[in-house]
Amino acid sequence: MSHSPSSSSFECRSDPDYSGSARFEKPRISYRRVPGAAAGAGASTFGGLSSLIFKFPPNFVRQLSTKARRNCSNIGVAQVVAASWSNNTASGSSSAAASGSAAAAAVPAPASPVEISAGDEVAVVDGLNVQLEALADLKNEASFLSSDGSIAVHAGERLGRGIVTDAITTPVVNTSAYFFKKTAELIDFKEKRRASFEYGRYGNPTTVVAEEKISALEGAESTVIMASGMCASTVMFLALVPAGGHIVTTTDCYRKTRIFIETLLPKMGITATVIDPADMEGLESALKNNNVSLFFTESPTNPFLRCVDIKLVSDLCHKNGALVCIDGTFATPLNQKALALGADLILHSATKFIGGHNDVLAGCISGSEKLITQIRNLHHVLGGALNPNAAYLIIRGMKTLHLRVQQQNSTALRMAKILEAHPKVKRVHYPGLTSHPEHHIAKKQMTGFGGVVSFEVDGDLMTTIKFIDALKIPYIAPSFGGCESIVDQPAIMSYWDLSQSERLKYGIMDNLIRFSFGVEDFEDLKADMLQALETI
C-alpha cells in the first residue's frame, strides 16, 4: 500500500518465535485500557499488540514530548506511543494513522491513558506524557550460558538491560542530567526508596551495560568504568590507601603507574616497597615490617610479561590484612580470572583488548560491591566519567572479544616460538614459552598467554630501528590489544626522555621490542616478521 508523505502509517511485523526454548522466553507485555479511562480516539483494546516492532515516519522521535525521555531510549518510548496511535489501523485503513501522525505534529490534548503491564509493574501512557514507572526487573544473569564468549555477547543487554527498547544493540543515551517529575520522587531517590539516575557523572544507562558485561566476565559483584586505565588505577589508589599508608608493587610495570607511585603518592605520605614479581620472600618481609594496605601489580607485566602467583600473593596479603589488586590488561578476562584466584580487585585498561579496535579510551575495576562502592564514590568526586559513546564502543568491541583473543593467543604463541629459534633474536619474553621464568605459574592460572610478545633483536638502538622500519604490517604506535598489529621500541616510545643508563635501571634495553599481534592472518604476519629480520 502506498501513502503520500503527509499520511505515513506505521508498519509492523511480528517478533521471532521464542516458543522453542523456555530459556529464551521473551517477557510478555500486554496492553489494556486503564479502568475508568475516558472513551475517545483509539479507545479499543490492545490485546493483539503484545509483540510488535514499529517503523516510524520521519521526525517521529523528534516530535515526542521531552517528558518521554526519562531513563530510557526514545525509540522505546516511541514503541509505546506508536502502539496507542496505530490502534486505529486495525481495520487496514490508513486514515487513522495519517490523522495520528498529523496530531503528533500538532501536539494535541492528551488521549485517554493506556496501561502497559510487564509482570506486576505498570507504565502509564497518557497521550504524549509517557510516565515509565519501575518496570519489572527482567534481569536474568547468564545462568544458562557456560562460555565467556556467549557471556561477552549477551551479558548486560538481552539478559537484563534496563532500557525499554527492542533494539538488538544497546542505545547510546546522550544526556548530562536526568529529571524528576515531582520533588517527592527526588526525595525518594535520595533516601534510596527509588532507583534512578541523577547526573551524567554519576551514571548512564549505556555505561551501566558496559559495567555489567565486564562484571559478568570477571565473576564480580560490581564494576566501575572510567575514562581511561590510568584514571581507574589512580582513583583506586586514592580510594583504598589511606594517607601515610604503605603499598607493595613490582619492578616491572607500566611507566605512568610507576611515576604516580613514586612521585604523587609520597605527597600524601604513602610509601611503597618494590619487589621482583617472583620475590615472595620480599613480599612476606614487606608485609611483616610495614602496615601494608594494598598489593598492586600487573600480571602479566609491561613490557616483560612477568607473572605473579595470584593465589599465593592473595593468601599472604589477606593473612596480613592487605588488599590485592591485579592489573589484568595483558591477560584479558578470558585468559585469566584474578578474582577467582583470590584477588580482591581486577583492573583493566579497557582501551586495549576489551575495546579491541584502537578507537576508544576506557578503564575499569571489578570486585566486591563494598570495595567498588568506595572507589565509585571517589570517582564521582574526581570526575573522569566515561562518555556514553565510548561506553557503546566498549560494548560493541566486547562482542568479538573471545574471537579476537583466540586468534591473538594463537598467533602470539606461534610467533614467539619462531622468534625464539631465530638466530637474529637474542631473547623472547612470553609466558607461553617454557623458557619464561614464570611459565609454570602462567600455565597454572591462565587459559591463554595473550597477544603481546616482547623480544630483543641482536643489535643496538639503530639496528632495532632498522628492523622496525622494515616491518610492513604493524603500526609504530603505543598501546596494544587491537585488531591491527602494533609494534614499538620502549626505549624510544616510552623512555626516550631518560638516558641510556637510566633506562637500564628499569631493564629497558635499546634492542627491546614489544609486538602486539592483531587479528591479521598468521602467515602474513610471519612473512613480514621474517623479511624484516633479514634486513638486519
Coordinates of C-alpha atoms in Angstrom, one line a residue:
M1 CA 0.0 0.0 0.0
S2 CA 1.4 3.4 -0.9
H3 CA 0.9 6.6 1.1
S4 CA 1.7 10.2 0.4
P5 CA 4.3 11.8 2.6
S6 CA 1.7 13.6 4.6
S7 CA -0.1 10.4 5.6
S8 CA 2.7 8.0 6.6
S9 CA 1.5 4.9 8.5
F10 CA 3.2 2.6 11.0
E11 CA 4.4 -0.7 9.5
C12 CA 4.5 -3.6 11.9
R13 CA 6.0 -7.1 11.9
S14 CA 5.9 -9.8 14.4
D15 CA 8.8 -10.8 16.6
P16 CA 10.6 -14.1 16.0
D17 CA 9.0 -17.1 17.7
Y18 CA 10.7 -17.7 21.1
S19 CA 8.5 -20.6 21.9
G20 CA 11.1 -23.2 21.0
S21 CA 13.1 -22.7 24.2
A22 CA 11.8 -21.6 27.6
R23 CA 15.3 -20.3 28.4
F24 CA 14.9 -17.5 25.8
E25 CA 11.3 -16.8 26.7
K26 CA 10.6 -13.1 25.9
P27 CA 8.9 -11.1 28.6
R28 CA 5.1 -10.9 27.9
I29 CA 3.9 -7.3 27.7
S30 CA 0.1 -6.7 27.3
Y31 CA -1.8 -3.6 26.6
R32 CA -5.2 -2.6 28.0
R33 CA -7.2 0.4 28.9
V34 CA -7.0 1.8 32.4
P35 CA -10.3 1.0 34.1
G36 CA -12.4 4.1 34.2
A37 CA -10.5 5.9 31.4
A38 CA -12.5 8.3 29.3
A39 CA -13.5 7.0 25.9
G40 CA -12.0 8.7 22.9
A41 CA -9.9 8.2 19.8
G42 CA -8.1 4.9 19.9
A43 CA -10.2 3.6 22.8
S44 CA -10.3 0.0 21.7
T45 CA -8.1 -2.6 23.5
F46 CA -4.6 -3.6 22.5
G47 CA -4.8 -7.4 23.1
G48 CA -3.1 -8.2 19.8
L49 CA -0.2 -5.8 20.1
S50 CA 1.9 -7.6 22.7
S51 CA 4.9 -8.3 20.4
L52 CA 5.3 -5.7 17.7
I53 CA 8.2 -3.7 16.3
F54 CA 7.3 -0.4 14.7
K55 CA 8.8 1.6 11.8
F56 CA 8.2 5.3 12.3
P57 CA 7.7 8.2 9.9
P58 CA 10.4 10.8 9.5
N59 CA 10.9 13.1 12.5
F60 CA 8.7 10.9 14.7
V61 CA 11.2 10.7 17.6
R62 CA 11.8 14.5 17.4
Q63 CA 8.1 15.1 17.8
L64 CA 7.9 13.2 21.1
S65 CA 7.4 15.3 24.2
T66 CA 10.7 15.8 26.1
K67 CA 8.9 14.2 29.1
A68 CA 9.1 10.9 27.2
R69 CA 12.8 10.7 27.5
R70 CA 13.3 9.6 31.1
N71 CA 15.8 6.9 31.7
C72 CA 15.1 5.0 28.5
S73 CA 15.7 5.3 24.8
N74 CA 13.5 7.5 22.7
I75 CA 12.8 4.5 20.5
G76 CA 11.5 2.5 23.4
V77 CA 9.1 5.4 24.2
A78 CA 8.2 5.6 20.6
Q79 CA 7.1 2.0 20.5
V80 CA 4.7 2.6 23.4
V81 CA 3.2 5.7 21.9
A82 CA 3.0 4.2 18.5
A83 CA 1.0 1.2 19.9
S84 CA -1.6 3.7 21.1
W85 CA -1.6 5.8 17.8
S86 CA -1.6 2.8 15.5
N87 CA -4.5 1.1 17.1
N88 CA -6.9 2.8 14.7
T89 CA -5.2 1.0 11.8
A90 CA -6.6 -2.4 12.8
S91 CA -9.2 -2.2 10.1
G92 CA -6.5 -1.7 7.5
S93 CA -7.4 1.9 6.8
S94 CA -4.6 4.4 6.6
S95 CA -6.7 7.4 7.6
A96 CA -6.4 6.8 11.3
A97 CA -2.6 6.5 11.1
A98 CA -2.5 9.6 9.0
S99 CA -4.6 11.6 11.5
G100 CA -2.4 10.2 14.3
S101 CA 0.8 11.4 12.6
A102 CA -0.7 14.8 11.9
A103 CA -1.9 15.0 15.5
A104 CA 1.6 14.3 16.8
A105 CA 3.0 17.3 14.9
A106 CA 0.2 19.5 16.4
V107 CA 0.7 18.2 19.9
P108 CA -3.0 17.5 20.7
A109 CA -4.7 17.3 24.1
P110 CA -3.7 14.1 25.9
A111 CA -5.6 11.0 24.9
S112 CA -7.0 8.7 27.5
P113 CA -4.3 6.8 29.3
V114 CA -3.2 3.3 28.4
E115 CA -1.8 0.9 30.9
I116 CA 1.2 -1.3 29.8
S117 CA 1.9 -4.2 32.2
A118 CA 5.1 -6.2 32.5
G119 CA 4.9 -8.6 35.3
D120 CA 3.4 -6.8 38.3
E121 CA 4.6 -3.4 37.4
V122 CA 2.9 -0.7 35.4
A123 CA 3.8 2.0 32.9
V124 CA 1.1 4.6 32.1
V125 CA 0.9 6.2 28.7
D126 CA -1.1 9.4 28.9
G127 CA -1.1 10.9 25.4
L128 CA 2.4 12.2 24.9
N129 CA 3.2 12.4 28.6
V130 CA 4.8 9.0 29.0
Q131 CA 5.5 8.0 32.6
L132 CA 7.7 4.9 32.8
E133 CA 7.5 3.8 36.4
A134 CA 9.6 0.9 37.7
L135 CA 9.1 -1.9 35.1
A136 CA 9.6 -5.4 36.4
D137 CA 13.2 -6.3 36.9
L138 CA 13.8 -8.6 33.9
K139 CA 17.4 -9.1 34.9
N140 CA 18.4 -12.7 34.4
E141 CA 22.1 -13.2 34.6
A142 CA 23.8 -15.7 32.3
S143 CA 23.0 -18.7 34.3
F144 CA 22.4 -20.8 31.2
L145 CA 25.5 -19.6 29.4
S146 CA 28.6 -21.6 30.0
S147 CA 31.2 -19.9 27.9
D148 CA 32.9 -16.5 28.2
G149 CA 32.3 -15.9 24.5
S150 CA 28.5 -16.1 24.9
I151 CA 28.6 -14.0 28.1
A152 CA 30.6 -11.3 26.3
V153 CA 27.9 -11.1 23.6
H154 CA 24.8 -11.1 25.8
A155 CA 25.6 -10.1 29.4
G156 CA 24.1 -6.8 30.5
E157 CA 22.0 -6.5 27.3
R158 CA 19.5 -9.2 26.3
L159 CA 19.9 -10.6 29.8
G160 CA 18.7 -7.6 31.8
R161 CA 19.2 -4.3 30.1
G162 CA 17.4 -1.6 31.9
I163 CA 16.3 0.3 28.8
V164 CA 12.8 -0.1 27.3
T165 CA 13.6 -1.0 23.7
D166 CA 13.5 -3.9 21.3
A167 CA 16.8 -2.8 19.7
I168 CA 19.4 -5.6 19.5
T169 CA 22.2 -3.1 20.1
T170 CA 22.3 -1.0 23.2
P171 CA 21.2 2.6 22.6
V172 CA 23.6 5.4 23.4
V173 CA 21.9 7.7 25.9
N174 CA 23.5 11.1 25.4
T175 CA 22.3 13.2 28.4
S176 CA 24.1 15.1 31.1
A177 CA 21.3 15.0 33.6
Y178 CA 18.0 13.3 34.4
F179 CA 14.9 14.9 35.7
F180 CA 12.3 14.1 38.4
K181 CA 8.6 14.9 37.8
K182 CA 8.0 15.8 41.4
T183 CA 10.1 16.7 44.4
A184 CA 8.7 13.7 46.2
E185 CA 10.4 11.5 43.6
L186 CA 13.7 13.2 44.2
I187 CA 13.4 12.7 47.9
D188 CA 12.5 9.1 47.4
F189 CA 15.6 8.7 45.2
K190 CA 17.8 10.5 47.8
E191 CA 16.5 8.2 50.6
K192 CA 17.0 5.1 48.4
R193 CA 13.4 4.2 48.0
R194 CA 13.5 4.8 44.3
A195 CA 16.1 3.7 41.7
S196 CA 17.0 6.4 39.2
F197 CA 19.9 8.2 37.5
E198 CA 20.6 11.8 38.5
Y199 CA 23.6 13.3 36.8
G200 CA 25.8 12.1 34.0
R201 CA 28.9 11.9 36.0
Y202 CA 27.2 9.5 38.5
G203 CA 25.9 7.0 35.9
N204 CA 24.4 6.4 32.5
P205 CA 22.2 3.6 31.1
T206 CA 24.7 2.8 28.3
T207 CA 27.7 2.8 30.7
V208 CA 25.8 0.5 33.1
V209 CA 25.5 -2.1 30.3
A210 CA 29.3 -2.0 29.8
E211 CA 29.9 -2.4 33.5
E212 CA 27.5 -5.3 33.8
K213 CA 29.1 -7.1 30.9
I214 CA 32.5 -6.8 32.4
S215 CA 31.2 -7.9 35.8
A216 CA 29.7 -11.0 34.2
L217 CA 33.0 -11.9 32.6
E218 CA 35.1 -11.4 35.7
G219 CA 32.6 -13.0 38.1
A220 CA 32.4 -9.8 40.1
E221 CA 29.7 -8.3 42.2
S222 CA 30.3 -4.8 40.7
T223 CA 32.4 -2.9 38.2
V224 CA 33.1 0.8 37.8
I225 CA 34.2 2.0 34.4
M226 CA 36.1 5.3 33.9
A227 CA 37.6 7.5 31.2
S228 CA 41.0 5.6 31.0
G229 CA 43.1 2.8 32.5
M230 CA 45.2 5.4 34.3
C231 CA 42.1 7.1 35.7
A232 CA 41.0 3.7 37.1
S233 CA 44.3 2.9 38.7
T234 CA 44.9 6.3 40.3
V235 CA 41.4 6.6 41.7
M236 CA 41.7 3.1 43.1
F237 CA 45.0 4.0 44.9
L238 CA 43.5 7.2 46.3
A239 CA 40.3 5.4 47.4
L240 CA 41.8 2.4 49.2
V241 CA 45.2 3.6 50.5
P242 CA 45.0 6.0 53.5
A243 CA 47.3 8.9 54.0
G244 CA 50.5 7.6 55.5
G245 CA 49.7 4.1 54.2
H246 CA 52.1 1.6 52.5
I247 CA 51.8 -0.4 49.3
V248 CA 53.7 -3.2 47.7
T249 CA 54.3 -3.3 43.9
T250 CA 56.6 -4.9 41.4
T251 CA 59.6 -3.7 39.5
D252 CA 58.2 -4.3 36.0
C253 CA 55.1 -2.2 35.4
Y254 CA 53.6 0.5 33.2
R255 CA 55.8 3.6 33.5
K256 CA 53.0 6.1 34.2
T257 CA 51.8 3.9 37.1
R258 CA 55.3 3.9 38.4
I259 CA 55.5 7.7 38.1
F260 CA 52.3 8.0 40.1
I261 CA 53.6 5.7 42.9
E262 CA 57.0 7.3 43.0
T263 CA 56.1 11.0 42.7
L264 CA 52.5 11.6 43.7
L265 CA 51.6 9.1 46.4
P266 CA 54.6 10.3 48.6
K267 CA 52.9 13.7 48.8
M268 CA 50.3 12.1 50.9
G269 CA 52.8 10.2 53.0
I270 CA 52.2 6.9 51.2
T271 CA 55.3 4.8 50.8
A272 CA 56.0 1.8 48.7
T273 CA 58.1 -1.4 48.7
V274 CA 59.0 -2.6 45.2
I275 CA 59.8 -6.3 44.7
D276 CA 60.6 -8.6 41.8
P277 CA 57.3 -10.4 40.7
A278 CA 58.7 -13.7 41.8
D279 CA 60.1 -12.5 45.2
M280 CA 57.7 -14.0 47.7
E281 CA 60.2 -13.7 50.5
G282 CA 60.4 -9.9 49.7
L283 CA 56.6 -9.7 49.9
E284 CA 56.5 -11.5 53.2
S285 CA 59.1 -9.2 54.6
A286 CA 57.3 -6.1 53.4
L287 CA 54.0 -7.3 54.9
K288 CA 55.8 -8.1 58.2
N289 CA 57.7 -4.8 58.5
N290 CA 55.0 -2.3 57.2
N291 CA 51.3 -1.7 57.7
V292 CA 50.5 -2.6 54.1
S293 CA 47.2 -1.5 52.7
L294 CA 47.5 -2.8 49.2
F295 CA 49.5 -5.1 47.0
F296 CA 49.3 -4.0 43.3
T297 CA 50.9 -5.4 40.2
E298 CA 50.2 -6.3 36.6
S299 CA 50.1 -9.9 35.7
P300 CA 51.5 -10.3 33.0
T301 CA 53.5 -7.2 33.5
N302 CA 54.5 -4.5 31.0
P303 CA 56.7 -4.9 29.0
F304 CA 58.5 -8.1 30.1
L305 CA 55.3 -10.1 30.7
R306 CA 56.3 -11.4 34.1
C307 CA 53.6 -13.2 36.1
V308 CA 52.8 -13.3 39.8
D309 CA 51.2 -16.3 41.6
I310 CA 47.9 -14.6 42.3
K311 CA 46.6 -17.3 44.7
L312 CA 49.8 -17.3 46.7
V313 CA 50.1 -13.5 46.8
S314 CA 46.4 -13.2 47.8
D315 CA 46.8 -15.7 50.6
L316 CA 49.9 -13.9 52.0
C317 CA 48.3 -10.5 51.8
H318 CA 45.0 -11.5 53.3
K319 CA 46.7 -13.0 56.3
N320 CA 48.3 -9.6 56.9
G321 CA 45.2 -7.5 56.3
A322 CA 46.2 -6.2 52.9
L323 CA 44.1 -6.0 49.8
V324 CA 45.2 -7.4 46.4
C325 CA 44.6 -5.6 43.1
I326 CA 45.8 -7.2 39.8
D327 CA 46.0 -5.2 36.6
G328 CA 45.0 -7.9 34.1
T329 CA 45.1 -5.8 30.9
F330 CA 47.6 -8.1 29.2
A331 CA 45.7 -11.2 30.2
T332 CA 42.1 -10.1 29.5
P333 CA 39.2 -11.6 31.4
L334 CA 39.2 -14.6 29.1
N335 CA 42.8 -15.7 29.7
Q336 CA 42.8 -15.2 33.5
K337 CA 40.3 -14.9 36.3
A338 CA 42.1 -13.0 39.0
L339 CA 39.1 -12.7 41.4
A340 CA 38.6 -16.5 41.2
L341 CA 42.2 -16.9 42.1
G342 CA 41.8 -14.8 45.2
A343 CA 42.5 -11.2 44.3
D344 CA 40.1 -8.6 45.7
L345 CA 40.1 -6.3 42.6
I346 CA 40.9 -6.7 38.9
L347 CA 41.7 -3.7 36.9
H348 CA 41.9 -3.3 33.1
S349 CA 42.8 -0.7 30.6
A350 CA 39.7 -1.3 28.5
T351 CA 41.4 0.7 25.8
K352 CA 43.3 -2.5 24.9
F353 CA 41.9 -5.9 24.4
I354 CA 38.4 -5.3 25.9
G355 CA 37.7 -2.4 23.4
G356 CA 39.8 -4.1 20.9
H357 CA 39.6 -1.7 18.0
N358 CA 42.1 1.0 18.8
D359 CA 39.3 3.5 18.8
V360 CA 38.3 4.2 22.4
L361 CA 39.9 5.1 25.8
A362 CA 38.4 3.5 29.0
G363 CA 39.4 1.8 32.2
C364 CA 37.6 -0.5 34.6
I365 CA 37.8 -2.0 38.1
S366 CA 35.8 -5.0 39.2
G367 CA 35.4 -6.6 42.6
S368 CA 33.1 -6.8 45.6
E369 CA 30.2 -4.3 45.9
K370 CA 31.8 -2.9 49.1
L371 CA 35.2 -2.1 47.6
I372 CA 33.8 -0.9 44.2
T373 CA 31.4 1.5 46.1
Q374 CA 34.4 3.1 47.9
I375 CA 36.1 3.6 44.5
R376 CA 32.9 4.7 42.8
N377 CA 32.2 7.3 45.4
L378 CA 35.6 8.9 45.0
H379 CA 35.3 8.6 41.2
H380 CA 32.1 10.7 41.4
V381 CA 34.1 13.4 43.2
L382 CA 37.2 13.4 40.9
G383 CA 35.3 13.1 37.6
G384 CA 36.9 11.1 34.8
A385 CA 33.5 9.8 33.7
L386 CA 33.3 7.7 30.5
N387 CA 31.3 9.2 27.7
P388 CA 28.3 7.1 26.7
N389 CA 29.5 7.0 23.1
A390 CA 32.8 5.4 24.4
A391 CA 30.8 3.0 26.5
Y392 CA 28.9 1.9 23.4
L393 CA 32.3 1.2 21.7
I394 CA 33.4 -0.9 24.6
I395 CA 30.1 -2.9 24.4
R396 CA 30.4 -3.4 20.7
G397 CA 34.1 -4.4 21.0
M398 CA 33.4 -7.0 23.7
K399 CA 31.0 -8.9 21.4
T400 CA 34.1 -10.1 19.4
L401 CA 36.5 -10.3 22.4
H402 CA 36.6 -14.1 22.5
L403 CA 37.1 -14.4 18.8
R404 CA 39.9 -11.8 18.8
V405 CA 41.7 -13.2 21.8
Q406 CA 41.6 -16.7 20.5
Q407 CA 43.3 -15.5 17.3
Q408 CA 45.8 -13.3 19.1
N409 CA 46.7 -16.1 21.6
S410 CA 47.4 -18.5 18.8
T411 CA 49.4 -16.1 16.6
A412 CA 51.5 -14.8 19.5
L413 CA 52.4 -18.2 20.8
R414 CA 53.4 -19.5 17.3
M415 CA 55.4 -16.3 16.6
A416 CA 57.1 -16.4 20.0
K417 CA 58.4 -19.9 19.2
I418 CA 59.6 -18.8 15.7
L419 CA 61.3 -15.8 17.2
E420 CA 63.0 -17.8 19.9
A421 CA 64.5 -20.1 17.3
H422 CA 65.7 -17.2 15.0
P423 CA 69.5 -16.5 15.0
K424 CA 68.9 -12.7 14.9
V425 CA 66.8 -12.7 18.1
K426 CA 68.6 -12.8 21.4
R427 CA 65.7 -13.4 23.8
V428 CA 61.9 -13.7 23.8
H429 CA 59.7 -12.7 26.7
Y430 CA 56.4 -14.6 26.5
P431 CA 54.7 -16.5 29.3
G432 CA 53.6 -19.3 26.9
L433 CA 57.3 -20.3 26.4
T434 CA 58.9 -22.8 28.7
S435 CA 61.9 -20.5 28.8
H436 CA 59.9 -17.8 30.6
P437 CA 60.7 -17.6 34.3
E438 CA 57.1 -17.8 35.4
H439 CA 55.8 -20.2 32.7
H440 CA 54.8 -22.7 35.4
I441 CA 52.7 -20.0 37.1
A442 CA 51.2 -18.8 33.8
K443 CA 50.3 -22.4 32.8
K444 CA 48.6 -22.9 36.1
Q445 CA 46.5 -19.7 36.2
M446 CA 46.0 -18.7 32.6
T447 CA 44.0 -20.4 29.8
G448 CA 45.8 -18.5 27.1
F449 CA 49.0 -16.4 27.2
G450 CA 47.9 -13.2 25.5
G451 CA 48.6 -11.5 22.2
V452 CA 51.7 -9.5 23.1
V453 CA 55.3 -10.7 22.7
S454 CA 58.4 -8.8 23.8
F455 CA 61.8 -9.7 22.3
E456 CA 65.3 -8.5 21.9
V457 CA 67.0 -8.5 18.5
D458 CA 70.7 -9.0 18.1
G459 CA 71.8 -5.4 17.7
D460 CA 71.9 -1.9 19.1
L461 CA 69.4 1.0 19.0
M462 CA 69.9 1.8 15.3
T463 CA 69.7 -1.9 14.3
T464 CA 66.5 -2.2 16.2
I465 CA 65.1 0.9 14.4
K466 CA 66.1 -0.6 11.1
F467 CA 64.1 -3.8 11.9
I468 CA 61.0 -1.9 13.0
D469 CA 61.1 0.4 10.0
A470 CA 61.3 -2.7 7.7
L471 CA 58.0 -4.1 9.0
K472 CA 55.1 -3.6 6.7
I473 CA 52.0 -4.7 8.6
P474 CA 52.2 -3.3 12.2
Y475 CA 51.8 0.3 13.0
I476 CA 54.5 2.0 15.0
A477 CA 52.4 3.2 17.9
P478 CA 51.8 3.0 21.7
S479 CA 49.0 0.8 23.1
F480 CA 48.2 -2.8 22.2
G481 CA 45.3 -5.3 22.0
G482 CA 43.5 -4.0 18.9
C483 CA 42.6 -5.7 15.6
E484 CA 45.6 -4.0 14.0
S485 CA 49.1 -5.2 14.9
I486 CA 51.2 -2.6 16.7
V487 CA 55.0 -2.5 17.3
D488 CA 57.0 -0.2 19.5
Q489 CA 60.6 0.2 20.8
P490 CA 60.1 1.0 24.5
A491 CA 63.5 2.8 24.7
I492 CA 62.1 5.4 22.3
M493 CA 58.3 5.2 22.7
S494 CA 58.1 5.2 26.5
Y495 CA 61.6 6.1 27.9
W496 CA 63.2 8.4 25.4
D497 CA 63.3 11.2 27.9
L498 CA 65.8 9.2 30.0
S499 CA 69.4 8.5 29.3
Q500 CA 70.5 5.0 28.3
S501 CA 71.9 4.3 31.8
E502 CA 68.7 5.5 33.4
R503 CA 66.6 3.3 31.1
L504 CA 68.8 0.3 32.0
K505 CA 67.8 0.8 35.7
Y506 CA 64.3 -0.4 34.6
G507 CA 65.6 -3.1 32.4
I508 CA 64.7 -1.2 29.2
M509 CA 67.4 -2.1 26.6
D510 CA 67.8 -0.3 23.3
N511 CA 67.1 -3.5 21.4
L512 CA 63.9 -4.4 23.2
I513 CA 60.7 -4.6 21.0
R514 CA 57.1 -5.0 22.1
F515 CA 54.9 -6.5 19.4
S516 CA 51.1 -6.6 19.8
F517 CA 49.6 -9.1 17.4
G518 CA 46.3 -8.2 15.8
V519 CA 43.9 -10.4 14.0
E520 CA 45.7 -10.4 10.6
D521 CA 46.4 -13.8 9.0
F522 CA 49.2 -15.6 10.8
E523 CA 51.1 -16.4 7.5
D524 CA 51.1 -12.7 6.6
L525 CA 52.5 -11.7 9.9
K526 CA 55.1 -14.5 9.9
A527 CA 56.3 -13.5 6.4
D528 CA 56.5 -9.8 7.4
M529 CA 58.5 -10.6 10.6
L530 CA 60.9 -12.8 8.8
Q531 CA 61.6 -10.4 5.9
A532 CA 62.2 -7.6 8.4
L533 CA 64.7 -9.7 10.4
E534 CA 66.6 -10.4 7.2
T535 CA 67.3 -6.7 6.8
I536 CA 69.4 -6.6 10.0

